[in-house]
Short mmCIF file of C-alpha atoms and ligand atoms in Angstrom, two decimals:
data_model
loop_
_atom_site.label_atom_id
_atom_site.label_comp_id
_atom_site.label_asym_id
_atom_site.label_seq_id
_atom_site.Cartn_x
_atom_site.Cartn_y
_atom_site.Cartn_z
CA MET Z 160 0.14 0.17 -0.04
CA VAL Z 161 1.28 3.40 -0.76
CA ASP Z 162 0.10 6.45 1.15
CA LYS Z 163 1.16 10.07 1.72
CA GLN Z 164 3.44 10.37 4.53
CA LEU Z 165 1.52 13.30 5.73
CA ALA Z 166 1.96 14.75 9.26
CA TRP Z 167 -1.67 15.29 10.84
CA GLN Z 168 -2.51 17.92 13.34
CA THR Z 169 -5.62 19.24 14.93
CA ALA Z 170 -7.45 22.31 13.84
CA ARG Z 171 -9.99 24.09 15.41
CA VAL Z 172 -13.03 25.37 13.54
CA LEU Z 173 -13.22 29.11 13.86
CA ALA Z 174 -16.17 29.95 11.64
CA CYS Z 175 -18.79 28.35 9.25
CA THR Z 176 -20.13 30.47 6.55
CA GLU Z 177 -22.63 29.64 3.63
CA VAL Z 178 -21.06 31.12 0.58
CA ALA Z 179 -23.33 29.83 -1.86
CA ASP Z 180 -26.43 27.37 -2.25
CA GLY Z 181 -24.98 24.09 -0.88
CA ILE Z 182 -21.51 25.43 -0.30
CA ARG Z 183 -20.02 26.04 3.06
CA ARG Z 184 -16.86 27.83 4.04
CA ILE Z 185 -15.04 26.60 7.11
CA ASP Z 186 -12.10 28.67 8.57
CA LEU Z 187 -9.61 26.44 10.70
CA ALA Z 188 -6.87 27.54 13.07
CA PRO Z 189 -4.35 24.63 12.63
CA ASP Z 190 -2.07 23.83 15.75
CA HIS Z 191 1.00 24.06 13.60
CA PRO Z 192 0.61 26.62 11.05
CA VAL Z 193 2.56 27.07 7.68
CA PRO Z 194 1.90 29.41 4.89
CA ALA Z 195 -0.58 27.88 2.11
CA LYS Z 196 0.31 28.80 -1.26
CA PRO Z 197 -2.13 29.01 -4.02
CA GLY Z 198 -3.25 25.41 -5.38
CA THR Z 199 -2.70 23.83 -2.12
CA HIS Z 200 -5.16 21.52 -0.44
CA VAL Z 201 -5.56 19.96 2.81
CA ASP Z 202 -6.60 16.54 3.68
CA VAL Z 203 -9.24 16.44 6.38
CA GLY Z 204 -10.36 13.26 8.63
CA VAL Z 205 -14.04 12.89 8.40
CA HIS Z 206 -16.50 10.54 10.26
CA LEU Z 207 -18.81 8.47 8.04
CA PRO Z 208 -22.43 7.65 8.74
CA ASP Z 209 -21.43 3.96 9.13
CA GLY Z 210 -18.85 4.74 11.86
CA ARG Z 211 -15.80 4.56 9.57
CA THR Z 212 -13.24 7.56 9.33
CA ASP Z 213 -11.92 8.49 5.91
CA THR Z 214 -9.97 11.35 4.46
CA ARG Z 215 -11.28 14.05 2.04
CA SER Z 216 -9.16 16.76 0.17
CA TYR Z 217 -10.14 20.26 0.02
CA SER Z 218 -8.49 23.34 -1.61
CA VAL Z 219 -7.36 25.98 0.53
CA VAL Z 220 -9.42 28.97 -0.75
CA GLY Z 221 -7.80 31.40 1.42
CA ALA Z 222 -5.22 31.83 4.19
CA SER Z 223 -3.68 34.18 6.57
CA LYS Z 224 0.17 35.00 5.77
CA THR Z 225 1.46 32.60 8.43
CA GLY Z 226 -1.23 29.91 7.86
CA ASP Z 227 -2.72 30.44 11.19
CA ARG Z 228 -5.99 30.81 9.73
CA ILE Z 229 -6.87 28.72 6.53
CA ALA Z 230 -10.19 28.45 4.85
CA ILE Z 231 -11.77 25.68 2.78
CA SER Z 232 -15.15 25.45 1.01
CA ILE Z 233 -17.22 22.49 0.66
CA TYR Z 234 -19.85 21.55 -1.68
CA ARG Z 235 -22.63 19.17 -0.05
CA THR Z 236 -22.82 16.63 -2.81
CA PRO Z 237 -26.31 15.34 -3.50
CA THR Z 238 -24.62 11.72 -3.81
CA SER Z 239 -22.48 12.27 -0.92
CA ARG Z 240 -20.47 9.21 0.44
CA GLY Z 241 -20.63 11.01 3.81
CA GLY Z 242 -17.66 13.35 3.64
CA SER Z 243 -19.43 16.48 2.66
CA GLU Z 244 -22.34 15.59 4.98
CA PHE Z 245 -20.06 15.46 7.95
CA MET Z 246 -18.23 18.81 6.86
CA HIS Z 247 -21.47 20.57 6.67
CA GLY Z 248 -22.16 19.35 10.26
CA VAL Z 249 -19.35 20.74 11.92
CA GLN Z 250 -19.67 23.94 14.10
CA PRO Z 251 -17.19 26.51 15.45
CA GLY Z 252 -15.31 25.19 18.36
CA ASP Z 253 -15.16 21.93 16.89
CA GLU Z 254 -11.57 20.12 16.30
CA LEU Z 255 -10.76 18.37 13.08
CA LYS Z 256 -7.79 16.52 11.91
CA VAL Z 257 -5.92 17.91 9.17
CA THR Z 258 -2.67 17.79 7.33
CA ALA Z 259 -0.70 20.81 6.61
CA PRO Z 260 -1.23 22.13 3.10
CA VAL Z 261 -0.10 19.87 0.24
CA GLN Z 262 0.90 21.43 -3.14
CA ASP Z 263 -0.10 19.28 -6.18
CA PHE Z 264 -1.43 22.14 -8.27
CA PRO Z 265 1.25 24.93 -8.39
CA LEU Z 266 0.90 28.18 -10.38
CA ARG Z 267 3.95 28.58 -12.59
CA ILE Z 268 5.07 32.27 -12.48
CA GLY Z 269 6.44 33.60 -15.65
CA ALA Z 270 4.04 32.38 -18.50
CA PRO Z 271 3.16 35.10 -21.19
CA ALA Z 272 -0.47 34.43 -20.54
CA TYR Z 273 -2.85 32.50 -18.34
CA VAL Z 274 -6.24 31.24 -18.53
CA LEU Z 275 -7.89 30.00 -15.27
CA VAL Z 276 -10.84 27.95 -15.68
CA ALA Z 277 -13.20 27.07 -12.59
CA GLY Z 278 -16.31 24.96 -12.58
CA GLY Z 279 -18.52 25.23 -9.35
CA VAL Z 280 -16.74 24.65 -6.23
CA GLY Z 281 -13.58 24.37 -8.36
CA ILE Z 282 -13.23 28.05 -7.62
CA THR Z 283 -11.63 27.33 -4.37
CA ALA Z 284 -8.45 26.03 -6.13
CA ILE Z 285 -8.46 28.88 -8.68
CA ARG Z 286 -9.36 31.91 -6.58
CA GLY Z 287 -6.08 32.32 -4.95
CA MET Z 288 -4.08 31.84 -8.28
CA ALA Z 289 -6.17 34.47 -9.57
CA SER Z 290 -5.41 36.91 -6.94
CA VAL Z 291 -1.56 36.20 -7.17
CA LEU Z 292 -1.78 36.95 -11.02
CA LYS Z 293 -3.63 40.05 -10.46
CA ARG Z 294 -0.96 41.22 -7.95
CA LEU Z 295 1.91 40.35 -10.28
CA GLY Z 296 0.23 42.41 -13.29
CA ALA Z 297 0.14 39.21 -15.23
CA SER Z 298 -1.98 38.67 -18.39
CA TYR Z 299 -4.90 36.49 -17.48
CA GLU Z 300 -8.48 35.54 -17.54
CA LEU Z 301 -10.54 33.85 -15.12
CA HIS Z 302 -13.49 31.78 -16.54
CA TYR Z 303 -16.16 30.85 -13.92
CA VAL Z 304 -18.49 28.18 -14.98
CA GLY Z 305 -21.71 27.71 -12.76
CA THR Z 306 -25.26 26.36 -13.33
CA SER Z 307 -26.72 29.44 -11.60
CA VAL Z 308 -25.59 32.45 -9.87
CA ALA Z 309 -26.87 31.12 -6.59
CA ARG Z 310 -24.50 28.18 -6.69
CA MET Z 311 -21.53 30.43 -7.53
CA ALA Z 312 -19.52 30.79 -4.50
CA TYR Z 313 -17.33 34.12 -3.93
CA ARG Z 314 -19.01 35.63 -7.13
CA GLU Z 315 -19.31 39.19 -6.07
CA GLU Z 316 -15.80 39.33 -4.73
CA LEU Z 317 -14.40 37.89 -7.78
CA ARG Z 318 -16.47 40.67 -9.90
CA ALA Z 319 -15.02 43.31 -7.73
CA VAL Z 320 -11.36 42.36 -7.79
CA HIS Z 321 -11.13 41.08 -11.28
CA GLY Z 322 -13.44 43.27 -13.18
CA ASP Z 323 -13.54 42.47 -16.89
CA ARG Z 324 -10.85 39.65 -16.49
CA LEU Z 325 -13.51 37.45 -15.02
CA VAL Z 326 -15.71 35.95 -17.54
CA GLU Z 327 -18.87 34.11 -16.26
CA HIS Z 328 -20.51 31.31 -17.84
CA ILE Z 329 -23.94 30.73 -16.25
CA THR Z 330 -25.47 27.74 -17.51
CA GLU Z 331 -29.08 28.63 -16.61
CA GLU Z 332 -28.77 31.98 -18.32
CA HIS Z 333 -26.56 31.43 -21.41
CA GLY Z 334 -26.39 27.55 -21.99
CA ARG Z 335 -23.30 25.57 -21.66
CA MET Z 336 -19.77 27.26 -22.30
CA SER Z 337 -18.16 26.53 -25.70
CA VAL Z 338 -14.99 24.99 -24.74
CA ALA Z 339 -13.92 24.86 -28.33
CA GLU Z 340 -14.21 28.88 -28.72
CA LEU Z 341 -12.32 29.25 -25.59
CA ILE Z 342 -9.38 27.21 -26.48
CA VAL Z 343 -9.48 28.52 -30.28
CA GLY Z 344 -9.20 32.10 -28.84
CA LEU Z 345 -6.14 31.74 -26.48
CA PRO Z 346 -2.81 33.17 -27.19
CA ALA Z 347 -0.40 30.55 -28.53
CA ALA Z 348 1.74 30.42 -25.29
CA ALA Z 349 -0.92 30.65 -22.85
CA GLU Z 350 -1.06 28.24 -19.70
CA LEU Z 351 -4.38 26.80 -18.71
CA TYR Z 352 -5.15 25.87 -15.09
CA MET Z 353 -8.53 24.28 -14.45
CA CYS Z 354 -10.52 22.84 -11.56
CA GLY Z 355 -14.05 21.70 -11.82
CA PRO Z 356 -16.22 18.50 -12.58
CA ILE Z 357 -14.65 15.66 -14.41
CA ARG Z 358 -17.04 16.38 -17.34
CA LEU Z 359 -15.80 19.87 -17.85
CA MET Z 360 -12.19 19.13 -17.45
CA GLU Z 361 -12.47 16.19 -19.88
CA GLU Z 362 -13.94 18.31 -22.52
CA ILE Z 363 -11.27 20.98 -22.16
CA ARG Z 364 -8.55 18.25 -22.03
CA ARG Z 365 -9.80 16.59 -25.20
CA THR Z 366 -9.99 19.80 -27.06
CA TRP Z 367 -6.65 20.83 -25.93
CA GLU Z 368 -5.22 17.65 -27.09
CA ARG Z 369 -6.70 17.89 -30.43
CA SER Z 370 -5.13 21.45 -30.84
CA ASP Z 371 -1.44 21.77 -31.41
CA ARG Z 372 -1.10 23.17 -27.79
CA ASP Z 373 1.93 21.99 -25.47
CA ILE Z 374 0.06 19.51 -23.24
CA THR Z 375 2.51 20.69 -20.33
CA ALA Z 376 0.78 24.09 -20.58
CA LEU Z 377 -2.47 22.35 -19.28
CA ARG Z 378 -2.67 21.97 -15.53
CA TYR Z 379 -5.52 20.99 -13.38
CA GLU Z 380 -6.77 19.79 -10.06
CA THR Z 381 -9.70 17.22 -9.79
CA PHE Z 382 -12.56 16.49 -7.41
CA GLY Z 383 -12.87 12.89 -8.81
CA ASN Z 384 -16.44 12.48 -7.83
CA SER Z 385 -18.58 13.40 -10.85
CA GLY Z 386 -18.98 10.83 -13.61
CA TRP Z 387 -20.94 10.65 -16.64
CA PHE Z 388 -23.82 8.44 -15.22
CA GLU Z 389 -25.52 8.34 -11.70
CA ALA Z 390 -23.56 5.71 -9.46
CA GLU Z 391 -25.12 2.44 -8.97
CA PRO Z 392 -23.92 -0.74 -7.29
CA PHE Z 393 -21.95 -3.06 -9.17
CA GLU Z 394 -19.82 -6.32 -8.51
CA VAL Z 395 -16.34 -6.58 -8.47
CA VAL Z 396 -14.42 -9.88 -8.57
CA VAL Z 397 -10.63 -10.23 -7.87
CA PRO Z 398 -9.85 -13.87 -8.48
CA GLN Z 399 -6.21 -13.58 -7.31
CA TYR Z 400 -7.33 -12.88 -3.84
CA ASN Z 401 -10.41 -14.96 -4.37
CA VAL Z 402 -12.60 -11.96 -3.31
CA THR Z 403 -16.07 -10.79 -4.62
CA VAL Z 404 -17.60 -7.61 -3.57
CA GLU Z 405 -20.31 -5.09 -4.15
CA VAL Z 406 -19.49 -1.71 -4.46
CA GLN Z 407 -22.28 0.58 -3.12
CA PRO Z 408 -23.24 3.89 -4.80
CA THR Z 409 -21.66 5.66 -1.85
CA GLU Z 410 -18.35 4.02 -2.01
CA SER Z 411 -15.55 3.81 -4.58
CA MET Z 412 -14.33 0.43 -6.00
CA LEU Z 413 -11.06 1.25 -4.16
CA GLU Z 414 -12.74 1.69 -0.79
CA ALA Z 415 -14.84 -1.55 -1.42
CA LEU Z 416 -11.91 -3.68 -2.14
CA GLU Z 417 -9.87 -2.27 0.85
CA ARG Z 418 -13.03 -3.28 2.95
CA ALA Z 419 -12.50 -6.79 1.50
CA GLY Z 420 -8.99 -6.94 2.39
CA VAL Z 421 -7.44 -6.48 -0.94
CA ASP Z 422 -4.02 -4.83 -0.54
CA MET Z 423 -4.43 -1.73 -3.07
CA MET Z 424 -1.90 0.70 -4.15
CA PHE Z 425 -2.97 4.47 -4.29
CA ASP Z 426 -1.97 7.96 -3.87
CA CYS Z 427 -4.29 10.73 -4.92
CA ARG Z 428 -7.75 8.84 -4.62
CA ARG Z 429 -8.84 11.65 -7.04
CA GLY Z 430 -8.30 10.03 -10.32
CA GLU Z 431 -5.13 11.83 -11.20
CA CYS Z 432 -2.11 9.66 -10.42
CA GLY Z 433 -3.23 6.27 -11.88
CA LEU Z 434 -1.57 4.33 -9.08
CA CYS Z 435 -4.93 2.45 -8.36
CA GLU Z 436 -5.09 1.20 -11.74
CA VAL Z 437 -6.72 -2.32 -12.07
CA ARG Z 438 -6.73 -4.27 -15.25
CA ILE Z 439 -9.99 -5.40 -16.57
CA VAL Z 440 -10.16 -9.15 -17.29
CA GLU Z 441 -13.99 -9.31 -17.88
CA LEU Z 442 -16.72 -6.75 -18.10
CA ASP Z 443 -20.52 -7.03 -17.84
CA GLY Z 444 -21.59 -3.50 -18.13
CA GLN Z 445 -19.87 -0.29 -19.20
CA VAL Z 446 -16.89 1.58 -17.57
CA ASP Z 447 -17.80 5.30 -16.28
CA HIS Z 448 -14.23 6.62 -16.53
CA ARG Z 449 -14.12 9.35 -14.02
CA ASP Z 450 -10.31 9.95 -14.06
CA VAL Z 451 -8.23 12.40 -15.72
CA PHE Z 452 -5.16 10.11 -15.75
CA TYR Z 453 -5.83 8.27 -18.86
CA SER Z 454 -6.15 9.87 -22.42
CA GLU Z 455 -9.32 9.23 -24.38
CA ARG Z 456 -7.45 6.68 -26.32
CA GLN Z 457 -6.58 4.68 -23.34
CA LYS Z 458 -10.01 4.78 -22.01
CA ALA Z 459 -11.78 3.63 -25.16
CA PRO Z 460 -10.80 -0.23 -24.88
CA ASN Z 461 -11.90 -0.45 -21.34
CA SER Z 462 -8.95 -2.56 -20.54
CA LYS Z 463 -8.08 -0.78 -17.26
CA MET Z 464 -9.59 1.73 -14.83
CA CYS Z 465 -8.68 3.71 -11.73
CA GLY Z 466 -10.34 2.17 -8.88
CA CYS Z 467 -10.45 5.15 -6.68
CA VAL Z 468 -13.08 7.04 -8.98
CA SER Z 469 -14.33 5.15 -11.83
CA ARG Z 470 -17.24 3.06 -11.72
CA VAL Z 471 -19.11 0.19 -13.74
CA ILE Z 472 -22.78 0.67 -14.80
CA ALA Z 473 -25.16 -1.77 -16.12
CA GLY Z 474 -26.16 -1.99 -19.86
CA THR Z 475 -24.60 -0.04 -22.87
CA GLY Z 476 -24.83 3.78 -21.88
CA SER Z 477 -23.61 6.34 -24.33
CA ARG Z 478 -22.32 9.82 -24.02
CA SER Z 479 -22.26 12.88 -26.07
CA ALA Z 480 -19.21 14.94 -26.25
CA ASP Z 481 -21.26 17.67 -27.90
CA THR Z 482 -23.87 18.10 -25.24
CA GLY Z 483 -22.00 16.49 -22.03
CA THR Z 484 -24.96 14.56 -21.46
CA ALA Z 485 -25.38 10.94 -20.58
CA HIS Z 486 -27.85 8.46 -22.15
CA ALA Z 487 -28.28 4.88 -21.34
CA ALA Z 488 -29.87 2.08 -23.13
CA ALA Z 489 -33.30 0.65 -21.83
CA ASP Z 490 -31.91 -2.57 -20.47
CA ARG Z 491 -29.97 -0.62 -17.68
CA HIS Z 492 -32.74 -0.99 -15.11
CA THR Z 493 -33.41 -4.66 -15.19
CA GLY Z 494 -32.11 -4.99 -11.80
CA ARG Z 495 -29.13 -6.84 -12.92
CA CYS Z 496 -25.87 -5.63 -11.36
CA ALA Z 497 -23.04 -4.67 -13.54
CA ARG Z 498 -20.04 -6.94 -12.94
CA VAL Z 499 -16.25 -6.55 -13.47
CA VAL Z 500 -13.37 -9.00 -12.98
CA VAL Z 501 -10.21 -7.30 -12.52
CA GLU Z 502 -6.39 -7.86 -11.75
CA VAL Z 503 -4.59 -5.61 -9.32
CA SER Z 504 -1.01 -5.06 -8.99
S1 FES O 1107 -5.12 6.95 -6.33
FE1 FES O 1107 -4.68 8.24 -7.92
S2 FES O 1107 -5.75 7.93 -9.66
FE2 FES O 1107 -6.41 6.48 -8.03
#
């Protein structure tokens, strides 16, 4: 098993504030403060309804200079596996177990132009970067994608700070953002930083890959929890461990296999590093790839998947790259569970 050797500490909850529909900001005072740069996140220990404890990662959305006060923001996921429910229940004065800020999404200073794209609560990872770029006098645009104004956290503040550098894409008012137009209109040497739902980031990544742009100029952080299809239970079989386990909609395949005693490798648990890869030996259903580790070409044959985020659905779903919507064939709801046989490293 691979795990991050992170130093855990206690952090006291200073304040809890609703910053948009379903999004809550929590200000924390860690016992051992260190400065938190833009792009950092903290891992937080959460208590789940079934009594287990688990870890969730949240971007640092704001911090004091010394890091003695850091803020995170949490979207209450409708299909919460328990983490966001827990975080929406904490109160000022409570104590949480947290790590020091971890940097997996650094902002490279010195690019000729920047484009920042935030989808929904992904603004938490992008907000600090935009502030730094403004302070440096850099050439940048901040694209903020939200379904409605009510669900766009920090919107008024961003409008005041960034003025016409902020480009809003409010789906309820203007329809979906045109990713093709966004990419075509960028300066040749622009770097793009994005954080948001997997579907949005997949579309941007595909469009970026099809263009002649440098792939290293595309940088992102994921939430790793939003797929193309509704999560449903499925069965996973690991012959080498003689294990068969049903993966519940509220847990990942990785968690289900760990629960069954399979020694799994992992690192990010967000679909970014590929360490949790399993090889697919047999598949009855369709893989809902929710990672950003594999390219489209690697995903197409359904020969491997990232167990920390990707799932299997029954039947033969299809998805539209143009509309971003998912369709499922009529045989999906026959009551038959999807099934996948895998090999693990
Ligand atoms: S643990 Fe990193 S992709 Fe699954």
